[in-house]
């Protein structure tokens, strides 16, 4: 969970402050406006990092549900063989998340040719946009970058759906534990699902616009900028959702601002103690 928060926060800082990309869809091109211009980071490196970070977030969400599934099914203990298999599984997926966009970099066009192709595809684009510092054309043909994104989507989504479905099945069909423990685990898992899936559902709209703009060769710079702003809004939305669904985080935040939250912290601690105590009792029985 901590890793998921860290990766999400880092990607938000990267997109909102370091890179601040401006895309000129439907061509896979654009330029940065962020602090990276001061740092002198090449635009092609920024694009690679930005796309890779999206893959890293997807894999981090996947491994979060995989870890939750493993802890529910096998408990906190694990034999050495299973631990190595899980470690290999996680490492391979993170390697893929960093390298999946690499084929799109094997045929980068000459930038002068790329600008000319962009002007031909988008005749109304101002020349000063094409001549901005750091303007970069990844590809004039969107087939390979789109296939890379489809591959990553096809790799992560089915596995994530499997783990989420398996967790739901386990929680609603397991009778070997107390009803109180089962109820608390369901509540906790529902809260985690809300925290993760609400930002994802909101992100689907700007991402869907970007995909459709590329697919139908549609150019609307204002709509593209709004879509990128919506993607950067992911961090704030995720934080607000976390504060709404998790009482301890909400109370701690309110106390930082010297507000007076309702006295629900003890109940949350009692719930945690109940879950841990029930889990320990099960291990002692077996």
PDB file of C-alpha atoms in Angstrom:
ATOM      1  CA  UNK A   1       0.000   0.000   0.000  1.00  0.00           C
ATOM      2  CA  UNK A   2       2.852   2.369   0.824  1.00  0.00           C
ATOM      3  CA  UNK A   3       4.509   1.588  -2.515  1.00  0.00           C
ATOM      4  CA  UNK A   4       1.257   2.329  -4.335  1.00  0.00           C
ATOM      5  CA  UNK A   5       0.956   5.719  -2.607  1.00  0.00           C
ATOM      6  CA  UNK A   6       4.603   6.540  -3.342  1.00  0.00           C
ATOM      7  CA  UNK A   7       4.427   5.616  -7.031  1.00  0.00           C
ATOM      8  CA  UNK A   8       1.170   7.521  -7.518  1.00  0.00           C
ATOM      9  CA  UNK A   9       2.525  10.633  -5.804  1.00  0.00           C
ATOM     10  CA  UNK A  10       5.785  10.518  -7.779  1.00  0.00           C
ATOM     11  CA  UNK A  11       4.004  10.178 -11.127  1.00  0.00           C
ATOM     12  CA  UNK A  12       1.718  13.092 -10.247  1.00  0.00           C
ATOM     13  CA  UNK A  13       4.731  15.268  -9.408  1.00  0.00           C
ATOM     14  CA  UNK A  14       6.429  14.195 -12.627  1.00  0.00           C
ATOM     15  CA  UNK A  15       3.436  14.988 -14.846  1.00  0.00           C
ATOM     16  CA  UNK A  16       2.411  18.178 -13.057  1.00  0.00           C
ATOM     17  CA  UNK A  17       5.775  19.747 -12.232  1.00  0.00           C
ATOM     18  CA  UNK A  18       8.761  18.078 -13.860  1.00  0.00           C
ATOM     19  CA  UNK A  19       7.496  17.327 -17.377  1.00  0.00           C
ATOM     20  CA  UNK A  20       4.119  19.116 -17.720  1.00  0.00           C
ATOM     21  CA  UNK A  21       3.605  17.712 -21.224  1.00  0.00           C
ATOM     22  CA  UNK A  22       1.577  19.321 -23.989  1.00  0.00           C
ATOM     23  CA  UNK A  23       0.456  16.802 -26.611  1.00  0.00           C
ATOM     24  CA  UNK A  24      -0.457  17.634 -30.198  1.00  0.00           C
ATOM     25  CA  UNK A  25      -2.787  14.747 -30.963  1.00  0.00           C
ATOM     26  CA  UNK A  26      -3.544  12.856 -33.142  1.00  0.00           C
ATOM     27  CA  UNK A  27       0.171  12.718 -33.924  1.00  0.00           C
ATOM     28  CA  UNK A  28       2.325  11.185 -31.186  1.00  0.00           C
ATOM     29  CA  UNK A  29       4.157  14.441 -30.566  1.00  0.00           C
ATOM     30  CA  UNK A  30       4.367  17.294 -28.114  1.00  0.00           C
ATOM     31  CA  UNK A  31       6.626  19.394 -25.943  1.00  0.00           C
ATOM     32  CA  UNK A  32       7.294  19.929 -22.212  1.00  0.00           C
ATOM     33  CA  UNK A  33       6.565  23.030 -20.166  1.00  0.00           C
ATOM     34  CA  UNK A  34       7.803  21.906 -16.779  1.00  0.00           C
ATOM     35  CA  UNK A  35      10.941  22.147 -14.684  1.00  0.00           C
ATOM     36  CA  UNK A  36      12.620  19.650 -17.013  1.00  0.00           C
ATOM     37  CA  UNK A  37      13.401  22.546 -19.360  1.00  0.00           C
ATOM     38  CA  UNK A  38      15.556  24.057 -16.625  1.00  0.00           C
ATOM     39  CA  UNK A  39      17.170  20.701 -15.909  1.00  0.00           C
ATOM     40  CA  UNK A  40      17.879  20.162 -19.605  1.00  0.00           C
ATOM     41  CA  UNK A  41      16.336  16.685 -19.774  1.00  0.00           C
ATOM     42  CA  UNK A  42      15.891  15.613 -23.431  1.00  0.00           C
ATOM     43  CA  UNK A  43      12.256  15.391 -24.462  1.00  0.00           C
ATOM     44  CA  UNK A  44      12.595  11.847 -25.799  1.00  0.00           C
ATOM     45  CA  UNK A  45      13.793  10.746 -22.351  1.00  0.00           C
ATOM     46  CA  UNK A  46      10.886  12.548 -20.682  1.00  0.00           C
ATOM     47  CA  UNK A  47       8.388  10.857 -22.995  1.00  0.00           C
ATOM     48  CA  UNK A  48       9.891   7.443 -22.324  1.00  0.00           C
ATOM     49  CA  UNK A  49       9.815   8.003 -18.569  1.00  0.00           C
ATOM     50  CA  UNK A  50       6.260   9.344 -18.624  1.00  0.00           C
ATOM     51  CA  UNK A  51       4.873   6.370 -20.551  1.00  0.00           C
ATOM     52  CA  UNK A  52       6.900   3.918 -18.467  1.00  0.00           C
ATOM     53  CA  UNK A  53       5.601   5.439 -15.230  1.00  0.00           C
ATOM     54  CA  UNK A  54       2.048   4.727 -16.385  1.00  0.00           C
ATOM     55  CA  UNK A  55       3.046   1.092 -16.805  1.00  0.00           C
ATOM     56  CA  UNK A  56       4.693   1.112 -13.382  1.00  0.00           C
ATOM     57  CA  UNK A  57       1.481   2.389 -11.774  1.00  0.00           C
ATOM     58  CA  UNK A  58      -0.511  -0.354 -13.503  1.00  0.00           C
ATOM     59  CA  UNK A  59       1.906  -3.053 -12.319  1.00  0.00           C
ATOM     60  CA  UNK A  60       1.951  -1.609  -8.791  1.00  0.00           C
ATOM     61  CA  UNK A  61      -1.849  -1.848  -8.615  1.00  0.00           C
ATOM     62  CA  UNK A  62      -1.634  -5.406  -9.963  1.00  0.00           C
ATOM     63  CA  UNK A  63       0.982  -6.475  -7.408  1.00  0.00           C
ATOM     64  CA  UNK A  64      -1.061  -4.843  -4.642  1.00  0.00           C
ATOM     65  CA  UNK A  65      -4.025  -7.099  -5.397  1.00  0.00           C
ATOM     66  CA  UNK A  66      -1.699 -10.078  -5.886  1.00  0.00           C
ATOM     67  CA  UNK A  67      -0.245  -9.486  -2.435  1.00  0.00           C
ATOM     68  CA  UNK A  68      -3.706  -9.120  -0.913  1.00  0.00           C
ATOM     69  CA  UNK A  69      -4.799 -12.366  -2.597  1.00  0.00           C
ATOM     70  CA  UNK A  70      -1.694 -14.177  -1.351  1.00  0.00           C
ATOM     71  CA  UNK A  71      -2.193 -13.005   2.232  1.00  0.00           C
ATOM     72  CA  UNK A  72      -5.831 -14.049   2.269  1.00  0.00           C
ATOM     73  CA  UNK A  73      -5.253 -17.484   0.748  1.00  0.00           C
ATOM     74  CA  UNK A  74      -1.886 -18.434   2.249  1.00  0.00           C
ATOM     75  CA  UNK A  75      -1.658 -16.158   5.279  1.00  0.00           C
ATOM     76  CA  UNK A  76       1.373 -14.065   6.210  1.00  0.00           C
ATOM     77  CA  UNK A  77       3.657 -17.088   6.214  1.00  0.00           C
ATOM     78  CA  UNK A  78       5.011 -18.579   2.989  1.00  0.00           C
ATOM     79  CA  UNK A  79       7.425 -21.293   2.021  1.00  0.00           C
ATOM     80  CA  UNK A  80      10.653 -20.491   0.228  1.00  0.00           C
ATOM     81  CA  UNK A  81       9.618 -21.845  -3.169  1.00  0.00           C
ATOM     82  CA  UNK A  82       6.428 -19.806  -3.258  1.00  0.00           C
ATOM     83  CA  UNK A  83       8.265 -16.663  -2.125  1.00  0.00           C
ATOM     84  CA  UNK A  84      10.801 -16.982  -4.942  1.00  0.00           C
ATOM     85  CA  UNK A  85       8.046 -17.511  -7.492  1.00  0.00           C
ATOM     86  CA  UNK A  86       6.245 -14.397  -6.289  1.00  0.00           C
ATOM     87  CA  UNK A  87       9.458 -12.370  -6.317  1.00  0.00           C
ATOM     88  CA  UNK A  88      10.213 -13.518  -9.868  1.00  0.00           C
ATOM     89  CA  UNK A  89       6.641 -12.656 -10.887  1.00  0.00           C
ATOM     90  CA  UNK A  90       6.892  -9.123  -9.488  1.00  0.00           C
ATOM     91  CA  UNK A  91      10.363  -8.430 -10.923  1.00  0.00           C
ATOM     92  CA  UNK A  92       9.387  -9.615 -14.413  1.00  0.00           C
ATOM     93  CA  UNK A  93       6.295  -7.422 -14.446  1.00  0.00           C
ATOM     94  CA  UNK A  94       8.224  -4.336 -13.356  1.00  0.00           C
ATOM     95  CA  UNK A  95      10.833  -4.998 -16.055  1.00  0.00           C
ATOM     96  CA  UNK A  96       8.051  -5.252 -18.637  1.00  0.00           C
ATOM     97  CA  UNK A  97       6.478  -2.028 -17.336  1.00  0.00           C
ATOM     98  CA  UNK A  98       9.733  -0.187 -17.999  1.00  0.00           C
ATOM     99  CA  UNK A  99      10.490  -1.773 -21.388  1.00  0.00           C
ATOM    100  CA  UNK A 100       7.067  -2.184 -23.009  1.00  0.00           C
ATOM    101  CA  UNK A 101       7.283   1.136 -24.875  1.00  0.00           C
ATOM    102  CA  UNK A 102      10.827   0.454 -26.156  1.00  0.00           C
ATOM    103  CA  UNK A 103       9.653  -0.865 -29.582  1.00  0.00           C
ATOM    104  CA  UNK A 104       8.113   2.540 -30.237  1.00  0.00           C
ATOM    105  CA  UNK A 105      11.606   4.054 -30.004  1.00  0.00           C
ATOM    106  CA  UNK A 106      13.123   1.781 -32.656  1.00  0.00           C
ATOM    107  CA  UNK A 107      11.810   3.856 -35.557  1.00  0.00           C
ATOM    108  CA  UNK A 108      11.839   7.476 -34.391  1.00  0.00           C
ATOM    109  CA  UNK A 109      11.592   9.719 -37.472  1.00  0.00           C
ATOM    110  CA  UNK A 110      13.944  12.543 -38.296  1.00  0.00           C
ATOM    111  CA  UNK A 111      12.512  15.461 -36.366  1.00  0.00           C
ATOM    112  CA  UNK A 112      12.361  17.768 -39.392  1.00  0.00           C
ATOM    113  CA  UNK A 113      10.446  15.092 -41.294  1.00  0.00           C
ATOM    114  CA  UNK A 114       8.278  14.506 -38.234  1.00  0.00           C
ATOM    115  CA  UNK A 115       7.387  18.195 -37.969  1.00  0.00           C
ATOM    116  CA  UNK A 116       6.492  18.279 -41.661  1.00  0.00           C
ATOM    117  CA  UNK A 117       4.289  15.201 -41.243  1.00  0.00           C
ATOM    118  CA  UNK A 118       2.634  16.792 -38.213  1.00  0.00           C
ATOM    119  CA  UNK A 119       1.930  19.957 -40.211  1.00  0.00           C
ATOM    120  CA  UNK A 120       0.425  17.844 -42.981  1.00  0.00           C
ATOM    121  CA  UNK A 121      -1.782  15.930 -40.545  1.00  0.00           C
ATOM    122  CA  UNK A 122      -2.760  19.065 -38.593  1.00  0.00           C
ATOM    123  CA  UNK A 123      -2.703  21.947 -41.116  1.00  0.00           C
ATOM    124  CA  UNK A 124      -4.093  24.449 -38.603  1.00  0.00           C
ATOM    125  CA  UNK A 125      -1.341  23.921 -36.029  1.00  0.00           C
ATOM    126  CA  UNK A 126       0.676  27.146 -35.557  1.00  0.00           C
ATOM    127  CA  UNK A 127       4.287  27.083 -36.711  1.00  0.00           C
ATOM    128  CA  UNK A 128       5.489  28.469 -33.395  1.00  0.00           C
ATOM    129  CA  UNK A 129       4.200  25.282 -31.715  1.00  0.00           C
ATOM    130  CA  UNK A 130       6.281  23.103 -34.023  1.00  0.00           C
ATOM    131  CA  UNK A 131       9.331  25.272 -33.357  1.00  0.00           C
ATOM    132  CA  UNK A 132       9.017  25.314 -29.568  1.00  0.00           C
ATOM    133  CA  UNK A 133      12.063  24.141 -27.581  1.00  0.00           C
ATOM    134  CA  UNK A 134      11.889  20.435 -26.914  1.00  0.00           C
ATOM    135  CA  UNK A 135       9.188  19.650 -29.488  1.00  0.00           C
ATOM    136  CA  UNK A 136       9.469  15.925 -30.141  1.00  0.00           C
ATOM    137  CA  UNK A 137       7.771  13.610 -32.627  1.00  0.00           C
ATOM    138  CA  UNK A 138       7.757  10.019 -31.406  1.00  0.00           C
ATOM    139  CA  UNK A 139       6.098   8.558 -34.479  1.00  0.00           C
ATOM    140  CA  UNK A 140       4.200   9.739 -37.537  1.00  0.00           C
ATOM    141  CA  UNK A 141       2.503   6.328 -37.718  1.00  0.00           C
ATOM    142  CA  UNK A 142       0.755   5.480 -34.468  1.00  0.00           C
ATOM    143  CA  UNK A 143       0.573   1.716 -34.992  1.00  0.00           C
ATOM    144  CA  UNK A 144       3.603   0.624 -32.955  1.00  0.00           C
ATOM    145  CA  UNK A 145       3.017   2.924 -29.933  1.00  0.00           C
ATOM    146  CA  UNK A 146      -0.640   1.877 -29.837  1.00  0.00           C
ATOM    147  CA  UNK A 147       0.300  -1.812 -30.006  1.00  0.00           C
ATOM    148  CA  UNK A 148       2.708  -1.294 -27.102  1.00  0.00           C
ATOM    149  CA  UNK A 149      -0.076   0.238 -25.007  1.00  0.00           C
ATOM    150  CA  UNK A 150      -2.508  -2.524 -25.997  1.00  0.00           C
ATOM    151  CA  UNK A 151       0.063  -5.144 -24.981  1.00  0.00           C
ATOM    152  CA  UNK A 152       0.494  -3.582 -21.545  1.00  0.00           C
ATOM    153  CA  UNK A 153      -3.264  -3.298 -21.135  1.00  0.00           C
ATOM    154  CA  UNK A 154      -3.765  -6.937 -22.121  1.00  0.00           C
ATOM    155  CA  UNK A 155      -1.047  -8.036 -19.700  1.00  0.00           C
ATOM    156  CA  UNK A 156      -2.271  -6.208 -16.600  1.00  0.00           C
ATOM    157  CA  UNK A 157      -6.067  -5.994 -16.818  1.00  0.00           C
ATOM    158  CA  UNK A 158      -6.917  -9.737 -17.048  1.00  0.00           C
ATOM    159  CA  UNK A 159      -4.585 -10.549 -14.158  1.00  0.00           C
ATOM    160  CA  UNK A 160      -5.981  -7.736 -12.047  1.00  0.00           C
ATOM    161  CA  UNK A 161      -9.530  -8.897 -12.768  1.00  0.00           C
ATOM    162  CA  UNK A 162      -8.542 -12.448 -11.785  1.00  0.00           C
ATOM    163  CA  UNK A 163      -7.073 -11.395  -8.433  1.00  0.00           C
ATOM    164  CA  UNK A 164      -9.987  -9.088  -7.587  1.00  0.00           C
ATOM    165  CA  UNK A 165     -12.513 -11.758  -8.546  1.00  0.00           C
ATOM    166  CA  UNK A 166     -10.637 -14.422  -6.570  1.00  0.00           C
ATOM    167  CA  UNK A 167     -10.527 -12.200  -3.481  1.00  0.00           C
ATOM    168  CA  UNK A 168     -14.262 -11.541  -3.695  1.00  0.00           C
ATOM    169  CA  UNK A 169     -14.936 -15.260  -4.138  1.00  0.00           C
ATOM    170  CA  UNK A 170     -12.759 -16.107  -1.148  1.00  0.00           C
ATOM    171  CA  UNK A 171     -14.357 -13.507   1.109  1.00  0.00           C
ATOM    172  CA  UNK A 172     -17.915 -14.524   0.238  1.00  0.00           C
ATOM    173  CA  UNK A 173     -17.400 -18.304   0.221  1.00  0.00           C
ATOM    174  CA  UNK A 174     -15.031 -18.938   3.135  1.00  0.00           C
ATOM    175  CA  UNK A 175     -16.623 -20.334   6.296  1.00  0.00           C
ATOM    176  CA  UNK A 176     -13.492 -21.401   8.189  1.00  0.00           C
ATOM    177  CA  UNK A 177     -13.245 -18.126  10.112  1.00  0.00           C
ATOM    178  CA  UNK A 178     -15.475 -16.138  12.418  1.00  0.00           C
ATOM    179  CA  UNK A 179     -18.228 -14.025  10.912  1.00  0.00           C
ATOM    180  CA  UNK A 180     -16.802 -10.921  12.569  1.00  0.00           C
ATOM    181  CA  UNK A 181     -13.392 -11.410  10.966  1.00  0.00           C
ATOM    182  CA  UNK A 182     -14.953 -12.117   7.589  1.00  0.00           C
ATOM    183  CA  UNK A 183     -17.143  -9.013   7.820  1.00  0.00           C
ATOM    184  CA  UNK A 184     -14.207  -6.785   8.771  1.00  0.00           C
ATOM    185  CA  UNK A 185     -12.072  -8.161   5.953  1.00  0.00           C
ATOM    186  CA  UNK A 186     -14.878  -7.445   3.498  1.00  0.00           C
ATOM    187  CA  UNK A 187     -15.218  -3.881   4.775  1.00  0.00           C
ATOM    188  CA  UNK A 188     -11.481  -3.288   4.534  1.00  0.00           C
ATOM    189  CA  UNK A 189     -11.260  -4.755   1.028  1.00  0.00           C
ATOM    190  CA  UNK A 190     -14.253  -2.725  -0.163  1.00  0.00           C
ATOM    191  CA  UNK A 191     -12.590   0.435   1.159  1.00  0.00           C
ATOM    192  CA  UNK A 192      -9.373  -0.417  -0.698  1.00  0.00           C
ATOM    193  CA  UNK A 193     -11.283  -1.114  -3.910  1.00  0.00           C
ATOM    194  CA  UNK A 194     -13.091   2.220  -3.660  1.00  0.00           C
ATOM    195  CA  UNK A 195      -9.806   4.028  -3.015  1.00  0.00           C
ATOM    196  CA  UNK A 196      -8.148   2.467  -6.073  1.00  0.00           C
ATOM    197  CA  UNK A 197     -10.982   2.194  -8.580  1.00  0.00           C
ATOM    198  CA  UNK A 198     -12.623   5.613  -8.159  1.00  0.00           C
ATOM    199  CA  UNK A 199      -9.524   7.459  -9.505  1.00  0.00           C
ATOM    200  CA  UNK A 200      -9.117   4.804 -12.210  1.00  0.00           C
ATOM    201  CA  UNK A 201     -12.716   5.252 -13.383  1.00  0.00           C
ATOM    202  CA  UNK A 202     -12.254   9.029 -13.504  1.00  0.00           C
ATOM    203  CA  UNK A 203      -8.998   8.597 -15.448  1.00  0.00           C
ATOM    204  CA  UNK A 204     -10.760   6.447 -18.023  1.00  0.00           C
ATOM    205  CA  UNK A 205     -12.500   9.485 -19.540  1.00  0.00           C
ATOM    206  CA  UNK A 206      -9.396  11.538 -20.488  1.00  0.00           C
ATOM    207  CA  UNK A 207      -7.551   8.379 -21.529  1.00  0.00           C
ATOM    208  CA  UNK A 208     -10.515   7.339 -23.676  1.00  0.00           C
ATOM    209  CA  UNK A 209     -10.501  10.771 -25.321  1.00  0.00           C
ATOM    210  CA  UNK A 210      -6.777  10.475 -26.113  1.00  0.00           C
ATOM    211  CA  UNK A 211      -7.247   7.016 -27.647  1.00  0.00           C
ATOM    212  CA  UNK A 212     -10.237   8.133 -29.729  1.00  0.00           C
ATOM    213  CA  UNK A 213      -8.467  11.308 -30.852  1.00  0.00           C
ATOM    214  CA  UNK A 214      -5.566   9.232 -32.153  1.00  0.00           C
ATOM    215  CA  UNK A 215      -7.871   6.635 -33.708  1.00  0.00           C
ATOM    216  CA  UNK A 216     -10.112   9.126 -35.542  1.00  0.00           C
ATOM    217  CA  UNK A 217      -7.368  11.691 -36.336  1.00  0.00           C
ATOM    218  CA  UNK A 218      -9.174  14.359 -34.325  1.00  0.00           C
ATOM    219  CA  UNK A 219      -7.358  17.548 -33.358  1.00  0.00           C
ATOM    220  CA  UNK A 220      -8.646  19.751 -30.551  1.00  0.00           C
ATOM    221  CA  UNK A 221      -5.853  21.288 -28.507  1.00  0.00           C
ATOM    222  CA  UNK A 222      -8.177  22.612 -25.817  1.00  0.00           C
ATOM    223  CA  UNK A 223      -9.780  19.219 -25.231  1.00  0.00           C
ATOM    224  CA  UNK A 224      -6.353  17.565 -25.193  1.00  0.00           C
ATOM    225  CA  UNK A 225      -5.100  20.012 -22.567  1.00  0.00           C
ATOM    226  CA  UNK A 226      -8.189  19.356 -20.427  1.00  0.00           C
ATOM    227  CA  UNK A 227      -7.593  15.608 -20.727  1.00  0.00           C
ATOM    228  CA  UNK A 228      -3.988  15.976 -19.551  1.00  0.00           C
ATOM    229  CA  UNK A 229      -5.120  18.171 -16.664  1.00  0.00           C
ATOM    230  CA  UNK A 230      -7.632  15.482 -15.722  1.00  0.00           C
ATOM    231  CA  UNK A 231      -4.891  12.862 -15.678  1.00  0.00           C
ATOM    232  CA  UNK A 232      -2.762  15.070 -13.438  1.00  0.00           C
ATOM    233  CA  UNK A 233      -5.794  15.404 -11.128  1.00  0.00           C
ATOM    234  CA  UNK A 234      -5.408  11.705 -10.273  1.00  0.00           C
ATOM    235  CA  UNK A 235      -3.287  12.338  -7.167  1.00  0.00           C
ATOM    236  CA  UNK A 236      -5.702  14.797  -5.556  1.00  0.00           C
ATOM    237  CA  UNK A 237      -8.668  12.548  -6.264  1.00  0.00           C
ATOM    238  CA  UNK A 238      -6.868   9.501  -4.862  1.00  0.00           C
ATOM    239  CA  UNK A 239      -5.990  11.406  -1.684  1.00  0.00           C
ATOM    240  CA  UNK A 240      -9.547  12.681  -1.194  1.00  0.00           C
ATOM    241  CA  UNK A 241     -10.931   9.182  -1.721  1.00  0.00           C
ATOM    242  CA  UNK A 242      -8.470   7.749   0.795  1.00  0.00           C
ATOM    243  CA  UNK A 243      -9.507  10.315   3.409  1.00  0.00           C
ATOM    244  CA  UNK A 244     -13.175   9.542   2.836  1.00  0.00           C
ATOM    245  CA  UNK A 245     -12.999   5.745   3.078  1.00  0.00           C
ATOM    246  CA  UNK A 246     -10.312   5.355   5.778  1.00  0.00           C
ATOM    247  CA  UNK A 247     -11.299   6.829   9.150  1.00  0.00           C
ATOM    248  CA  UNK A 248      -7.801   6.837  10.768  1.00  0.00           C
ATOM    249  CA  UNK A 249      -6.313   8.832   7.872  1.00  0.00           C
ATOM    250  CA  UNK A 250      -9.235  11.257   7.961  1.00  0.00           C
ATOM    251  CA  UNK A 251      -8.979  11.806  11.719  1.00  0.00           C
ATOM    252  CA  UNK A 252      -5.208  12.276  11.563  1.00  0.00           C
ATOM    253  CA  UNK A 253      -5.594  14.857   8.779  1.00  0.00           C
ATOM    254  CA  UNK A 254      -8.281  16.754  10.681  1.00  0.00           C
ATOM    255  CA  UNK A 255      -6.143  16.774  13.824  1.00  0.00           C
ATOM    256  CA  UNK A 256      -3.258  18.297  11.842  1.00  0.00           C
ATOM    257  CA  UNK A 257      -5.513  21.258  11.031  1.00  0.00           C
ATOM    258  CA  UNK A 258      -6.637  21.411  14.675  1.00  0.00           C
ATOM    259  CA  UNK A 259     -10.158  20.381  13.811  1.00  0.00           C
ATOM    260  CA  UNK A 260     -12.243  18.107  16.005  1.00  0.00           C
ATOM    261  CA  UNK A 261     -13.096  14.831  14.266  1.00  0.00           C
ATOM    262  CA  UNK A 262     -15.656  12.491  15.702  1.00  0.00           C
ATOM    263  CA  UNK A 263     -14.285   9.972  18.147  1.00  0.00           C
ATOM    264  CA  UNK A 264     -14.051   7.018  15.774  1.00  0.00           C
ATOM    265  CA  UNK A 265     -10.357   6.349  16.039  1.00  0.00           C
ATOM    266  CA  UNK A 266     -10.821   3.920  18.927  1.00  0.00           C
ATOM    267  CA  UNK A 267     -13.312   1.927  16.887  1.00  0.00           C
ATOM    268  CA  UNK A 268     -10.829   1.664  14.021  1.00  0.00           C
ATOM    269  CA  UNK A 269      -8.118   0.520  16.389  1.00  0.00           C
ATOM    270  CA  UNK A 270     -10.518  -2.009  17.889  1.00  0.00           C
ATOM    271  CA  UNK A 271     -11.342  -3.325  14.429  1.00  0.00           C
ATOM    272  CA  UNK A 272      -7.645  -3.730  13.669  1.00  0.00           C
ATOM    273  CA  UNK A 273      -7.080  -5.517  16.975  1.00  0.00           C
ATOM    274  CA  UNK A 274     -10.022  -7.819  16.271  1.00  0.00           C
ATOM    275  CA  UNK A 275      -8.690  -8.773  12.842  1.00  0.00           C
ATOM    276  CA  UNK A 276      -5.157  -9.365  14.114  1.00  0.00           C
ATOM    277  CA  UNK A 277      -6.404 -11.262  17.150  1.00  0.00           C
ATOM    278  CA  UNK A 278      -8.639 -13.492  15.078  1.00  0.00           C
ATOM    279  CA  UNK A 279      -5.819 -14.157  12.636  1.00  0.00           C
ATOM    280  CA  UNK A 280      -3.470 -15.092  15.488  1.00  0.00           C
ATOM    281  CA  UNK A 281      -6.085 -17.391  17.015  1.00  0.00           C
ATOM    282  CA  UNK A 282      -6.488 -19.230  13.738  1.00  0.00           C
ATOM    283  CA  UNK A 283      -2.751 -19.853  13.521  1.00  0.00           C
ATOM    284  CA  UNK A 284      -2.624 -21.080  17.128  1.00  0.00           C
ATOM    285  CA  UNK A 285      -5.467 -23.538  16.473  1.00  0.00           C
ATOM    286  CA  UNK A 286      -3.802 -24.984  13.419  1.00  0.00           C
TER     287      UNK A 286
END
